[in-house]
Amino acid sequence: MPAASAAAYARARIPRSVGALLAAAAVLLGLAVSPVLAAAPRDAIKNMPTFSHTSTFDIKSKDDNGDQTYTDVYIGQWDLGWRPSDIQLGAARARLDLHYQLQLKDNLNQIEGTSLDYRSDQWRARLDLMTSRALKAYFQVEFTENTSGGSNSAKRTLTDTTNKNASVQWQHENWPALSLGYISTQNADYSGIKQSGGSDVETADFKLDYAHDSGLAWQRYTVESQLMRMRNYLSTNATSSDTMTVDARREMRLGNLGRLQLGLWLQEKSSNSVSSSDYSTTHVNTFSLGLVDGSPSGPLPLRYRFIYNARQTGFSNSTGNLDVSRRLDFGLDPPVPSGKKASVQLEQYYHELEYEEQASSDGYNKIAWSFNPNPRTATSLTYVQSNQNNLTSLIKTNEKEEVVANFSYRTPGNKTRYSATLSENITRLPDTDRRTLYNRLELRSTVNLGPKADLDFFYNQAYTNTYKGLLAEPTGNDLTETGFNYSINSDYLSLATSYTAQQFKYVHTGQKKDTELVNVQLTYNAPAGWRYSFKVQTNLTNDDNVEAPLGYNYTTEDQILATVTYSF
């Protein structure tokens, strides 16, 4: 069937199938149609359709060393929806939802005519059935047609997508929940007037889920089976798969010792390819053990957490892998004078991976200290030591140490807030003299100008130095960034303004790159469903280049984005 005919056929079929869907669903569920059904269509008209439209104009200009370009793009979107009142079907209720969306995109300043660059039409119909017996079902059909390349049928590309989705769910108190699902997706791609591709995918899903919470213990068990089939239109290739998953979790409260968490996740998957007669299986076994929120009674308020995970994967045509990790945390709040607060946190993490004949590991040790001398002042200091190892060769591949210090202060009344962050880290390649040092300073001040207005200033500076040998000269760069952000918000009007200046400099050559960015965005929510949005952005870049005619390269990029939205 030609693409245009298929699209017209789908558009014509969707509205006509609504009555058939209601009748078929009633028969499947064994429900008698109530006499109220005769009056339902007249009652449904009380719910009026919804409509919204958005028009966007995106204007961009760019000047790259005198080479100027300009684009003017229009984007429009129309949405029309209708959700009638619920229809009574005996002991059940039916709810219908219809929706249509149109999207257009046009490059207004293109050279070849004024044909549309892109068009998308989407039709969607959904029917929900609900009973008082904890039984729910829905059926949804969605058809989408995307066209690009203009009105010339020989040059355009077209994609038709049809989605069918059906689900039945049953859930009753203290009983396992049961769900059955089916999804069908059909794609057809056309280049010009010839079909260039397409696929057909079907998925059926069965799921049984049970959960129970007695207060001191919680448990949940899930069994899921999924069948999938995929076919390619332009070849004989077809694949299918069968997946079975079992998920069991249990949690118990052990008094002050914390909560004991146990988890087991098993999956078996088999796949088959018709064209190559390939058949493979994969199984995954995962076990987890955790003891969290532990706070045993004693002279000191101690907290701890332990989590262990092990995942084993096996393949029928290759060697599997083993993934194991463990994490241990300790927290302590030492006694301090009234009005002050202190905390110490210790954390250790280790991860090991074995794949075929290779094995590797990574991990870190972390200690964090925080102290608040008063409610308005907060300080913290964190030290992290991490490493990566090649267990097969018994060598370390990377070592890193990092220190981060934070300070913040709020003035009385919370009108102004000051914060500072200083971080430093060093990365080494073991058994060599290669290392990289990184330092960063962040300063920020935020001023509250009213209930809904804020002014924010910031200054950041970072240094990076890389040493390739013990006596070698370092190579590195400096980065300096400063700017401000201003915002004001009300029920109808919002304004956001920002300015950022950035300089990136290579220390060993003196070459630098300067960037300035200005951004202004205004939004106004008018009465009667109108909304206006306006954005202006300018980006200026100067990059040193002694070979350029001016001794540097410059780029200026400007954007104006205007959007109008109307809905009722």
PDB file of C-alpha atoms in Angstrom, residues 53-332:
ATOM      1  CA  HIS A  53      -0.877  25.960  19.781  1.00  0.00           C
ATOM      2  CA  THR A  54       2.753  27.021  20.046  1.00  0.00           C
ATOM      3  CA  SER A  55       4.641  29.146  17.528  1.00  0.00           C
ATOM      4  CA  THR A  56       8.392  29.575  17.839  1.00  0.00           C
ATOM      5  CA  PHE A  57      10.731  31.772  15.803  1.00  0.00           C
ATOM      6  CA  ASP A  58      14.415  30.914  16.178  1.00  0.00           C
ATOM      7  CA  ILE A  59      16.754  33.479  14.594  1.00  0.00           C
ATOM      8  CA  LYS A  60      20.507  32.817  14.659  1.00  0.00           C
ATOM      9  CA  SER A  61      23.452  34.715  13.221  1.00  0.00           C
ATOM     10  CA  LYS A  62      27.149  33.858  13.261  1.00  0.00           C
ATOM     11  CA  ASP A  63      30.263  35.824  12.315  1.00  0.00           C
ATOM     12  CA  ASP A  64      33.344  33.601  12.033  1.00  0.00           C
ATOM     13  CA  ASN A  65      36.320  35.857  11.134  1.00  0.00           C
ATOM     14  CA  GLY A  66      34.137  37.837   8.724  1.00  0.00           C
ATOM     15  CA  ASP A  67      32.295  34.819   7.305  1.00  0.00           C
ATOM     16  CA  GLN A  68      28.674  35.543   8.206  1.00  0.00           C
ATOM     17  CA  THR A  69      25.773  33.086   8.238  1.00  0.00           C
ATOM     18  CA  TYR A  70      22.102  33.584   9.115  1.00  0.00           C
ATOM     19  CA  THR A  71      19.185  31.217   9.784  1.00  0.00           C
ATOM     20  CA  ASP A  72      15.524  31.916  10.497  1.00  0.00           C
ATOM     21  CA  VAL A  73      13.480  28.884  11.510  1.00  0.00           C
ATOM     22  CA  TYR A  74       9.768  28.651  12.285  1.00  0.00           C
ATOM     23  CA  ILE A  75       8.458  25.792  14.457  1.00  0.00           C
ATOM     24  CA  GLY A  76       4.738  25.277  15.007  1.00  0.00           C
ATOM     25  CA  GLN A  77       2.858  22.715  17.053  1.00  0.00           C
ATOM     26  CA  TRP A  78      -0.891  22.130  17.292  1.00  0.00           C
ATOM     27  CA  ASP A  79      -2.493  19.768  19.837  1.00  0.00           C
ATOM     28  CA  LEU A  80      -6.152  18.746  19.837  1.00  0.00           C
ATOM     29  CA  GLY A  81      -7.474  16.370  22.481  1.00  0.00           C
ATOM     30  CA  TRP A  82     -10.812  15.094  23.721  1.00  0.00           C
ATOM     31  CA  ARG A  83     -11.548  13.073  26.851  1.00  0.00           C
ATOM     32  CA  PRO A  84     -15.302  12.464  27.207  1.00  0.00           C
ATOM     33  CA  SER A  85     -17.003  11.633  30.454  1.00  0.00           C
ATOM     34  CA  ASP A  86     -16.693   8.058  31.691  1.00  0.00           C
ATOM     35  CA  ILE A  87     -19.128   5.602  30.117  1.00  0.00           C
ATOM     36  CA  GLN A  88     -20.842   3.093  32.431  1.00  0.00           C
ATOM     37  CA  LEU A  89     -20.710  -0.528  31.232  1.00  0.00           C
ATOM     38  CA  GLY A  90     -22.566  -2.492  33.884  1.00  0.00           C
ATOM     39  CA  ALA A  91     -20.174  -2.869  36.817  1.00  0.00           C
ATOM     40  CA  ALA A  92     -17.318  -1.310  34.846  1.00  0.00           C
ATOM     41  CA  ARG A  93     -16.445   2.140  33.590  1.00  0.00           C
ATOM     42  CA  ALA A  94     -14.889   2.994  30.243  1.00  0.00           C
ATOM     43  CA  ARG A  95     -12.748   6.072  29.638  1.00  0.00           C
ATOM     44  CA  LEU A  96     -11.795   7.246  26.166  1.00  0.00           C
ATOM     45  CA  ASP A  97      -8.907   9.579  25.296  1.00  0.00           C
ATOM     46  CA  LEU A  98      -8.368  10.944  21.768  1.00  0.00           C
ATOM     47  CA  HIS A  99      -5.421  13.113  20.746  1.00  0.00           C
ATOM     48  CA  TYR A 100      -4.006  14.619  17.557  1.00  0.00           C
ATOM     49  CA  GLN A 101      -0.721  16.519  17.209  1.00  0.00           C
ATOM     50  CA  LEU A 102       0.756  18.362  14.236  1.00  0.00           C
ATOM     51  CA  GLN A 103       4.338  19.667  14.145  1.00  0.00           C
ATOM     52  CA  LEU A 104       5.813  21.830  11.389  1.00  0.00           C
ATOM     53  CA  LYS A 105       9.342  23.123  10.919  1.00  0.00           C
ATOM     54  CA  ASP A 106      10.262  25.549   8.148  1.00  0.00           C
ATOM     55  CA  ASN A 107      13.570  27.234   7.324  1.00  0.00           C
ATOM     56  CA  LEU A 108      12.243  30.631   6.218  1.00  0.00           C
ATOM     57  CA  ASN A 109      15.453  31.863   4.601  1.00  0.00           C
ATOM     58  CA  GLN A 110      16.366  28.717   2.645  1.00  0.00           C
ATOM     59  CA  ILE A 111      17.417  29.259  -0.949  1.00  0.00           C
ATOM     60  CA  GLU A 112      15.332  26.602  -2.713  1.00  0.00           C
ATOM     61  CA  GLY A 113      11.704  27.708  -2.344  1.00  0.00           C
ATOM     62  CA  THR A 114       9.641  27.728   0.813  1.00  0.00           C
ATOM     63  CA  SER A 115       8.794  24.030   1.170  1.00  0.00           C
ATOM     64  CA  LEU A 116       8.528  22.643   4.690  1.00  0.00           C
ATOM     65  CA  ASP A 117      11.639  21.041   6.130  1.00  0.00           C
ATOM     66  CA  TYR A 118       9.764  18.749   8.512  1.00  0.00           C
ATOM     67  CA  ARG A 119       6.194  17.687   9.285  1.00  0.00           C
ATOM     68  CA  SER A 120       4.905  15.240  11.879  1.00  0.00           C
ATOM     69  CA  ASP A 121       1.308  14.016  12.255  1.00  0.00           C
ATOM     70  CA  GLN A 122       0.359  11.901  15.260  1.00  0.00           C
ATOM     71  CA  TRP A 123      -2.991  10.288  16.042  1.00  0.00           C
ATOM     72  CA  ARG A 124      -3.591   8.504  19.337  1.00  0.00           C
ATOM     73  CA  ALA A 125      -6.649   6.731  20.766  1.00  0.00           C
ATOM     74  CA  ARG A 126      -6.709   5.075  24.188  1.00  0.00           C
ATOM     75  CA  LEU A 127      -9.469   3.147  25.920  1.00  0.00           C
ATOM     76  CA  ASP A 128      -9.320   2.352  29.665  1.00  0.00           C
ATOM     77  CA  LEU A 129     -11.644  -0.133  31.384  1.00  0.00           C
ATOM     78  CA  MET A 130     -11.967  -0.212  35.186  1.00  0.00           C
ATOM     79  CA  THR A 131     -14.025  -2.477  37.424  1.00  0.00           C
ATOM     80  CA  SER A 132     -14.698  -2.601  41.148  1.00  0.00           C
ATOM     81  CA  ARG A 133     -13.062  -6.035  41.227  1.00  0.00           C
ATOM     82  CA  ALA A 134      -9.535  -4.594  41.045  1.00  0.00           C
ATOM     83  CA  LEU A 135      -9.395  -5.376  37.319  1.00  0.00           C
ATOM     84  CA  LYS A 136      -8.014  -2.794  34.916  1.00  0.00           C
ATOM     85  CA  ALA A 137      -7.354  -2.932  31.203  1.00  0.00           C
ATOM     86  CA  TYR A 138      -6.424  -0.525  28.460  1.00  0.00           C
ATOM     87  CA  PHE A 139      -5.892  -0.562  24.720  1.00  0.00           C
ATOM     88  CA  GLN A 140      -4.014   2.138  22.813  1.00  0.00           C
ATOM     89  CA  VAL A 141      -3.404   2.737  19.122  1.00  0.00           C
ATOM     90  CA  GLU A 142      -0.974   5.385  17.901  1.00  0.00           C
ATOM     91  CA  PHE A 143      -0.066   6.274  14.340  1.00  0.00           C
ATOM     92  CA  THR A 144       2.726   8.738  13.489  1.00  0.00           C
ATOM     93  CA  GLU A 145       3.817  10.015  10.081  1.00  0.00           C
ATOM     94  CA  ASN A 146       7.061  12.036   9.824  1.00  0.00           C
ATOM     95  CA  THR A 147       7.945  13.772   6.574  1.00  0.00           C
ATOM     96  CA  SER A 148      11.087  15.749   5.738  1.00  0.00           C
ATOM     97  CA  GLY A 149      12.671  17.121   2.584  1.00  0.00           C
ATOM     98  CA  GLY A 150       9.907  19.354   1.261  1.00  0.00           C
ATOM     99  CA  SER A 151       6.922  18.765  -0.980  1.00  0.00           C
ATOM    100  CA  ASN A 152       8.895  17.133  -3.825  1.00  0.00           C
ATOM    101  CA  SER A 153       7.882  13.459  -3.579  1.00  0.00           C
ATOM    102  CA  ALA A 154      11.086  12.330  -5.320  1.00  0.00           C
ATOM    103  CA  LYS A 155      13.346  13.962  -2.702  1.00  0.00           C
ATOM    104  CA  ARG A 156      11.399  13.661   0.517  1.00  0.00           C
ATOM    105  CA  THR A 157      11.801  10.995   3.192  1.00  0.00           C
ATOM    106  CA  LEU A 158       8.820   9.584   5.060  1.00  0.00           C
ATOM    107  CA  THR A 159       8.464   7.335   8.106  1.00  0.00           C
ATOM    108  CA  ASP A 160       5.208   5.705   9.208  1.00  0.00           C
ATOM    109  CA  THR A 161       5.028   4.216  12.700  1.00  0.00           C
ATOM    110  CA  THR A 162       2.095   2.278  14.160  1.00  0.00           C
ATOM    111  CA  ASN A 163       2.066   1.334  17.846  1.00  0.00           C
ATOM    112  CA  LYS A 164      -0.485  -0.971  19.444  1.00  0.00           C
ATOM    113  CA  ASN A 165      -0.380  -1.431  23.190  1.00  0.00           C
ATOM    114  CA  ALA A 166      -2.708  -3.545  25.315  1.00  0.00           C
ATOM    115  CA  SER A 167      -2.545  -4.427  29.005  1.00  0.00           C
ATOM    116  CA  VAL A 168      -4.671  -6.232  31.592  1.00  0.00           C
ATOM    117  CA  GLN A 169      -3.898  -5.812  35.300  1.00  0.00           C
ATOM    118  CA  TRP A 170      -5.453  -7.507  38.329  1.00  0.00           C
ATOM    119  CA  GLN A 171      -4.577  -6.615  41.893  1.00  0.00           C
ATOM    120  CA  HIS A 172      -6.387  -7.357  45.145  1.00  0.00           C
ATOM    121  CA  GLU A 173      -5.371  -6.597  48.696  1.00  0.00           C
ATOM    122  CA  ASN A 174      -3.022  -9.262  50.160  1.00  0.00           C
ATOM    123  CA  TRP A 175      -3.002 -11.136  46.846  1.00  0.00           C
ATOM    124  CA  PRO A 176      -0.276 -11.266  44.173  1.00  0.00           C
ATOM    125  CA  ALA A 177      -0.663  -8.727  41.376  1.00  0.00           C
ATOM    126  CA  LEU A 178      -0.977 -10.117  37.849  1.00  0.00           C
ATOM    127  CA  SER A 179      -0.362  -8.218  34.615  1.00  0.00           C
ATOM    128  CA  LEU A 180      -0.432  -9.237  30.951  1.00  0.00           C
ATOM    129  CA  GLY A 181       0.882  -6.936  28.266  1.00  0.00           C
ATOM    130  CA  TYR A 182       1.255  -6.828  24.490  1.00  0.00           C
ATOM    131  CA  ILE A 183       3.101  -4.258  22.355  1.00  0.00           C
ATOM    132  CA  SER A 184       3.319  -4.145  18.566  1.00  0.00           C
ATOM    133  CA  THR A 185       5.439  -1.581  16.704  1.00  0.00           C
ATOM    134  CA  GLN A 186       5.542  -1.352  12.905  1.00  0.00           C
ATOM    135  CA  ASN A 187       7.877   1.038  11.060  1.00  0.00           C
ATOM    136  CA  ALA A 188       7.967   1.768   7.341  1.00  0.00           C
ATOM    137  CA  ASP A 189      10.633   4.091   5.847  1.00  0.00           C
ATOM    138  CA  TYR A 190      10.326   5.644   2.380  1.00  0.00           C
ATOM    139  CA  SER A 191      12.948   7.503   0.352  1.00  0.00           C
ATOM    140  CA  GLY A 192      11.184   9.265  -2.469  1.00  0.00           C
ATOM    141  CA  ILE A 193       8.435   6.910  -3.626  1.00  0.00           C
ATOM    142  CA  LYS A 194      10.297   3.688  -2.790  1.00  0.00           C
ATOM    143  CA  GLN A 195      10.357   1.907   0.540  1.00  0.00           C
ATOM    144  CA  SER A 196      13.876   1.983   2.001  1.00  0.00           C
ATOM    145  CA  GLY A 197      13.400   0.102   5.249  1.00  0.00           C
ATOM    146  CA  GLY A 198      11.100  -0.993   7.982  1.00  0.00           C
ATOM    147  CA  SER A 199      10.621  -3.388  10.841  1.00  0.00           C
ATOM    148  CA  ASP A 200       7.961  -5.202  12.818  1.00  0.00           C
ATOM    149  CA  VAL A 201       8.477  -5.828  16.547  1.00  0.00           C
ATOM    150  CA  GLU A 202       6.079  -7.699  18.838  1.00  0.00           C
ATOM    151  CA  THR A 203       6.488  -8.154  22.592  1.00  0.00           C
ATOM    152  CA  ALA A 204       4.346 -10.144  25.017  1.00  0.00           C
ATOM    153  CA  ASP A 205       4.889  -9.813  28.762  1.00  0.00           C
ATOM    154  CA  PHE A 206       3.628 -11.750  31.797  1.00  0.00           C
ATOM    155  CA  LYS A 207       4.360 -10.525  35.336  1.00  0.00           C
ATOM    156  CA  LEU A 208       3.415 -11.810  38.787  1.00  0.00           C
ATOM    157  CA  ASP A 209       4.270  -9.569  41.747  1.00  0.00           C
ATOM    158  CA  TYR A 210       3.725 -10.030  45.488  1.00  0.00           C
ATOM    159  CA  ALA A 211       4.662  -7.615  48.283  1.00  0.00           C
ATOM    160  CA  HIS A 212       3.944  -7.665  52.016  1.00  0.00           C
ATOM    161  CA  ASP A 213       4.898  -5.316  54.842  1.00  0.00           C
ATOM    162  CA  SER A 214       4.352  -6.338  58.472  1.00  0.00           C
ATOM    163  CA  GLY A 215       6.118  -3.337  59.989  1.00  0.00           C
ATOM    164  CA  LEU A 216       9.194  -5.226  61.217  1.00  0.00           C
ATOM    165  CA  ALA A 217       9.762  -7.137  57.976  1.00  0.00           C
ATOM    166  CA  TRP A 218       9.168  -6.313  54.312  1.00  0.00           C
ATOM    167  CA  GLN A 219       9.321  -8.718  51.383  1.00  0.00           C
ATOM    168  CA  ARG A 220       8.663  -8.650  47.657  1.00  0.00           C
ATOM    169  CA  TYR A 221       8.823 -11.365  45.012  1.00  0.00           C
ATOM    170  CA  THR A 222       8.488 -10.857  41.256  1.00  0.00           C
ATOM    171  CA  VAL A 223       8.396 -13.342  38.376  1.00  0.00           C
ATOM    172  CA  GLU A 224       8.394 -11.982  34.819  1.00  0.00           C
ATOM    173  CA  SER A 225       8.429 -13.688  31.428  1.00  0.00           C
ATOM    174  CA  GLN A 226       8.862 -11.832  28.133  1.00  0.00           C
ATOM    175  CA  LEU A 227       8.658 -13.008  24.516  1.00  0.00           C
ATOM    176  CA  MET A 228       9.943 -10.805  21.684  1.00  0.00           C
ATOM    177  CA  ARG A 229       9.935 -11.186  17.894  1.00  0.00           C
ATOM    178  CA  MET A 230      11.503  -8.775  15.387  1.00  0.00           C
ATOM    179  CA  ARG A 231      11.377  -8.901  11.580  1.00  0.00           C
ATOM    180  CA  ASN A 232      13.066  -6.701   8.951  1.00  0.00           C
ATOM    181  CA  TYR A 233      10.940  -5.878   5.901  1.00  0.00           C
ATOM    182  CA  LEU A 234      13.745  -5.697   3.334  1.00  0.00           C
ATOM    183  CA  SER A 235      15.588  -8.882   4.337  1.00  0.00           C
ATOM    184  CA  THR A 236      14.901 -12.341   5.616  1.00  0.00           C
ATOM    185  CA  ASN A 237      16.477 -11.499   8.971  1.00  0.00           C
ATOM    186  CA  ALA A 238      14.219 -12.244  11.934  1.00  0.00           C
ATOM    187  CA  THR A 239      15.132 -12.679  15.560  1.00  0.00           C
ATOM    188  CA  SER A 240      13.261 -13.856  18.628  1.00  0.00           C
ATOM    189  CA  SER A 241      14.080 -14.004  22.320  1.00  0.00           C
ATOM    190  CA  ASP A 242      12.645 -15.480  25.492  1.00  0.00           C
ATOM    191  CA  THR A 243      13.519 -13.952  28.868  1.00  0.00           C
ATOM    192  CA  MET A 244      12.628 -15.207  32.335  1.00  0.00           C
ATOM    193  CA  THR A 245      13.404 -13.041  35.386  1.00  0.00           C
ATOM    194  CA  VAL A 246      13.005 -13.756  39.101  1.00  0.00           C
ATOM    195  CA  ASP A 247      13.498 -10.974  41.660  1.00  0.00           C
ATOM    196  CA  ALA A 248      13.295 -11.667  45.415  1.00  0.00           C
ATOM    197  CA  ARG A 249      13.899  -9.063  48.125  1.00  0.00           C
ATOM    198  CA  ARG A 250      13.490  -9.162  51.893  1.00  0.00           C
ATOM    199  CA  GLU A 251      14.193  -6.620  54.607  1.00  0.00           C
ATOM    200  CA  MET A 252      14.101  -7.108  58.386  1.00  0.00           C
ATOM    201  CA  ARG A 253      14.559  -4.711  61.281  1.00  0.00           C
ATOM    202  CA  LEU A 254      17.162  -5.911  63.815  1.00  0.00           C
ATOM    203  CA  GLY A 255      16.542  -3.335  66.525  1.00  0.00           C
ATOM    204  CA  ASN A 256      19.376  -0.819  66.947  1.00  0.00           C
ATOM    205  CA  LEU A 257      21.643  -2.951  64.767  1.00  0.00           C
ATOM    206  CA  GLY A 258      19.849  -1.614  61.692  1.00  0.00           C
ATOM    207  CA  ARG A 259      17.901  -3.092  58.778  1.00  0.00           C
ATOM    208  CA  LEU A 260      19.100  -6.329  57.166  1.00  0.00           C
ATOM    209  CA  GLN A 261      18.524  -6.345  53.390  1.00  0.00           C
ATOM    210  CA  LEU A 262      18.689  -9.483  51.250  1.00  0.00           C
ATOM    211  CA  GLY A 263      18.263  -9.580  47.493  1.00  0.00           C
ATOM    212  CA  LEU A 264      18.400 -12.224  44.760  1.00  0.00           C
ATOM    213  CA  TRP A 265      17.963 -11.486  41.050  1.00  0.00           C
ATOM    214  CA  LEU A 266      18.083 -14.267  38.436  1.00  0.00           C
ATOM    215  CA  GLN A 267      17.617 -13.980  34.685  1.00  0.00           C
ATOM    216  CA  GLU A 268      17.760 -16.495  31.854  1.00  0.00           C
ATOM    217  CA  LYS A 269      17.605 -15.265  28.264  1.00  0.00           C
ATOM    218  CA  SER A 270      17.693 -17.210  25.010  1.00  0.00           C
ATOM    219  CA  SER A 271      17.787 -15.659  21.543  1.00  0.00           C
ATOM    220  CA  ASN A 272      17.515 -17.088  18.051  1.00  0.00           C
ATOM    221  CA  SER A 273      18.270 -15.626  14.598  1.00  0.00           C
ATOM    222  CA  VAL A 274      16.406 -17.169  11.666  1.00  0.00           C
ATOM    223  CA  SER A 275      18.773 -15.953   8.930  1.00  0.00           C
ATOM    224  CA  SER A 276      21.996 -17.243  10.524  1.00  0.00           C
ATOM    225  CA  SER A 277      20.508 -20.061  12.605  1.00  0.00           C
ATOM    226  CA  ASP A 278      22.383 -18.661  15.622  1.00  0.00           C
ATOM    227  CA  TYR A 279      21.151 -19.669  19.046  1.00  0.00           C
ATOM    228  CA  SER A 280      22.582 -18.329  22.285  1.00  0.00           C
ATOM    229  CA  THR A 281      21.714 -18.185  25.953  1.00  0.00           C
ATOM    230  CA  THR A 282      22.689 -15.803  28.713  1.00  0.00           C
ATOM    231  CA  HIS A 283      22.157 -16.129  32.442  1.00  0.00           C
ATOM    232  CA  VAL A 284      22.726 -13.508  35.125  1.00  0.00           C
ATOM    233  CA  ASN A 285      22.799 -14.190  38.868  1.00  0.00           C
ATOM    234  CA  THR A 286      22.929 -11.286  41.321  1.00  0.00           C
ATOM    235  CA  PHE A 287      23.109 -11.445  45.111  1.00  0.00           C
ATOM    236  CA  SER A 288      23.052  -8.469  47.459  1.00  0.00           C
ATOM    237  CA  LEU A 289      23.434  -8.163  51.214  1.00  0.00           C
ATOM    238  CA  GLY A 290      23.123  -4.999  53.215  1.00  0.00           C
ATOM    239  CA  LEU A 291      23.015  -3.778  56.795  1.00  0.00           C
ATOM    240  CA  VAL A 292      21.958  -0.132  56.847  1.00  0.00           C
ATOM    241  CA  ASP A 293      20.758   2.521  59.299  1.00  0.00           C
ATOM    242  CA  GLY A 294      22.613   0.862  62.158  1.00  0.00           C
ATOM    243  CA  SER A 295      22.870   2.958  65.340  1.00  0.00           C
ATOM    244  CA  PRO A 296      23.753   0.741  68.327  1.00  0.00           C
ATOM    245  CA  SER A 297      23.343   2.227  71.766  1.00  0.00           C
ATOM    246  CA  GLY A 298      26.514   3.329  73.488  1.00  0.00           C
ATOM    247  CA  PRO A 299      28.451   6.342  74.792  1.00  0.00           C
ATOM    248  CA  LEU A 300      28.908   7.711  71.227  1.00  0.00           C
ATOM    249  CA  PRO A 301      26.218   8.143  68.519  1.00  0.00           C
ATOM    250  CA  LEU A 302      27.685   5.737  65.935  1.00  0.00           C
ATOM    251  CA  ARG A 303      26.097   4.998  62.550  1.00  0.00           C
ATOM    252  CA  TYR A 304      27.178   2.390  60.016  1.00  0.00           C
ATOM    253  CA  ARG A 305      26.204   0.826  56.699  1.00  0.00           C
ATOM    254  CA  PHE A 306      27.498  -2.263  54.887  1.00  0.00           C
ATOM    255  CA  ILE A 307      26.489  -3.235  51.329  1.00  0.00           C
ATOM    256  CA  TYR A 308      27.743  -6.227  49.338  1.00  0.00           C
ATOM    257  CA  ASN A 309      26.845  -6.997  45.710  1.00  0.00           C
ATOM    258  CA  ALA A 310      27.903  -9.938  43.535  1.00  0.00           C
ATOM    259  CA  ARG A 311      26.880 -10.382  39.900  1.00  0.00           C
ATOM    260  CA  GLN A 312      27.795 -13.384  37.771  1.00  0.00           C
ATOM    261  CA  THR A 313      27.060 -13.493  34.039  1.00  0.00           C
ATOM    262  CA  GLY A 314      27.429 -16.537  31.799  1.00  0.00           C
ATOM    263  CA  PHE A 315      27.252 -16.872  28.009  1.00  0.00           C
ATOM    264  CA  SER A 316      26.768 -19.991  25.907  1.00  0.00           C
ATOM    265  CA  ASN A 317      29.321 -18.890  23.295  1.00  0.00           C
ATOM    266  CA  SER A 318      32.004 -17.189  25.439  1.00  0.00           C
ATOM    267  CA  THR A 319      33.443 -16.947  28.921  1.00  0.00           C
ATOM    268  CA  GLY A 320      31.311 -15.154  31.485  1.00  0.00           C
ATOM    269  CA  ASN A 321      32.306 -12.473  33.946  1.00  0.00           C
ATOM    270  CA  LEU A 322      32.115 -11.828  37.689  1.00  0.00           C
ATOM    271  CA  ASP A 323      31.423  -8.408  39.192  1.00  0.00           C
ATOM    272  CA  VAL A 324      31.809  -7.978  42.963  1.00  0.00           C
ATOM    273  CA  SER A 325      31.665  -4.809  45.075  1.00  0.00           C
ATOM    274  CA  ARG A 326      31.474  -3.951  48.758  1.00  0.00           C
ATOM    275  CA  ARG A 327      30.992  -0.709  50.634  1.00  0.00           C
ATOM    276  CA  LEU A 328      31.412   0.101  54.326  1.00  0.00           C
ATOM    277  CA  ASP A 329      30.477   3.393  56.014  1.00  0.00           C
ATOM    278  CA  PHE A 330      30.941   4.631  59.562  1.00  0.00           C
ATOM    279  CA  GLY A 331      29.491   7.863  60.899  1.00  0.00           C
ATOM    280  CA  LEU A 332      30.087   9.515  64.245  1.00  0.00           C
TER     281      LEU A 332
END
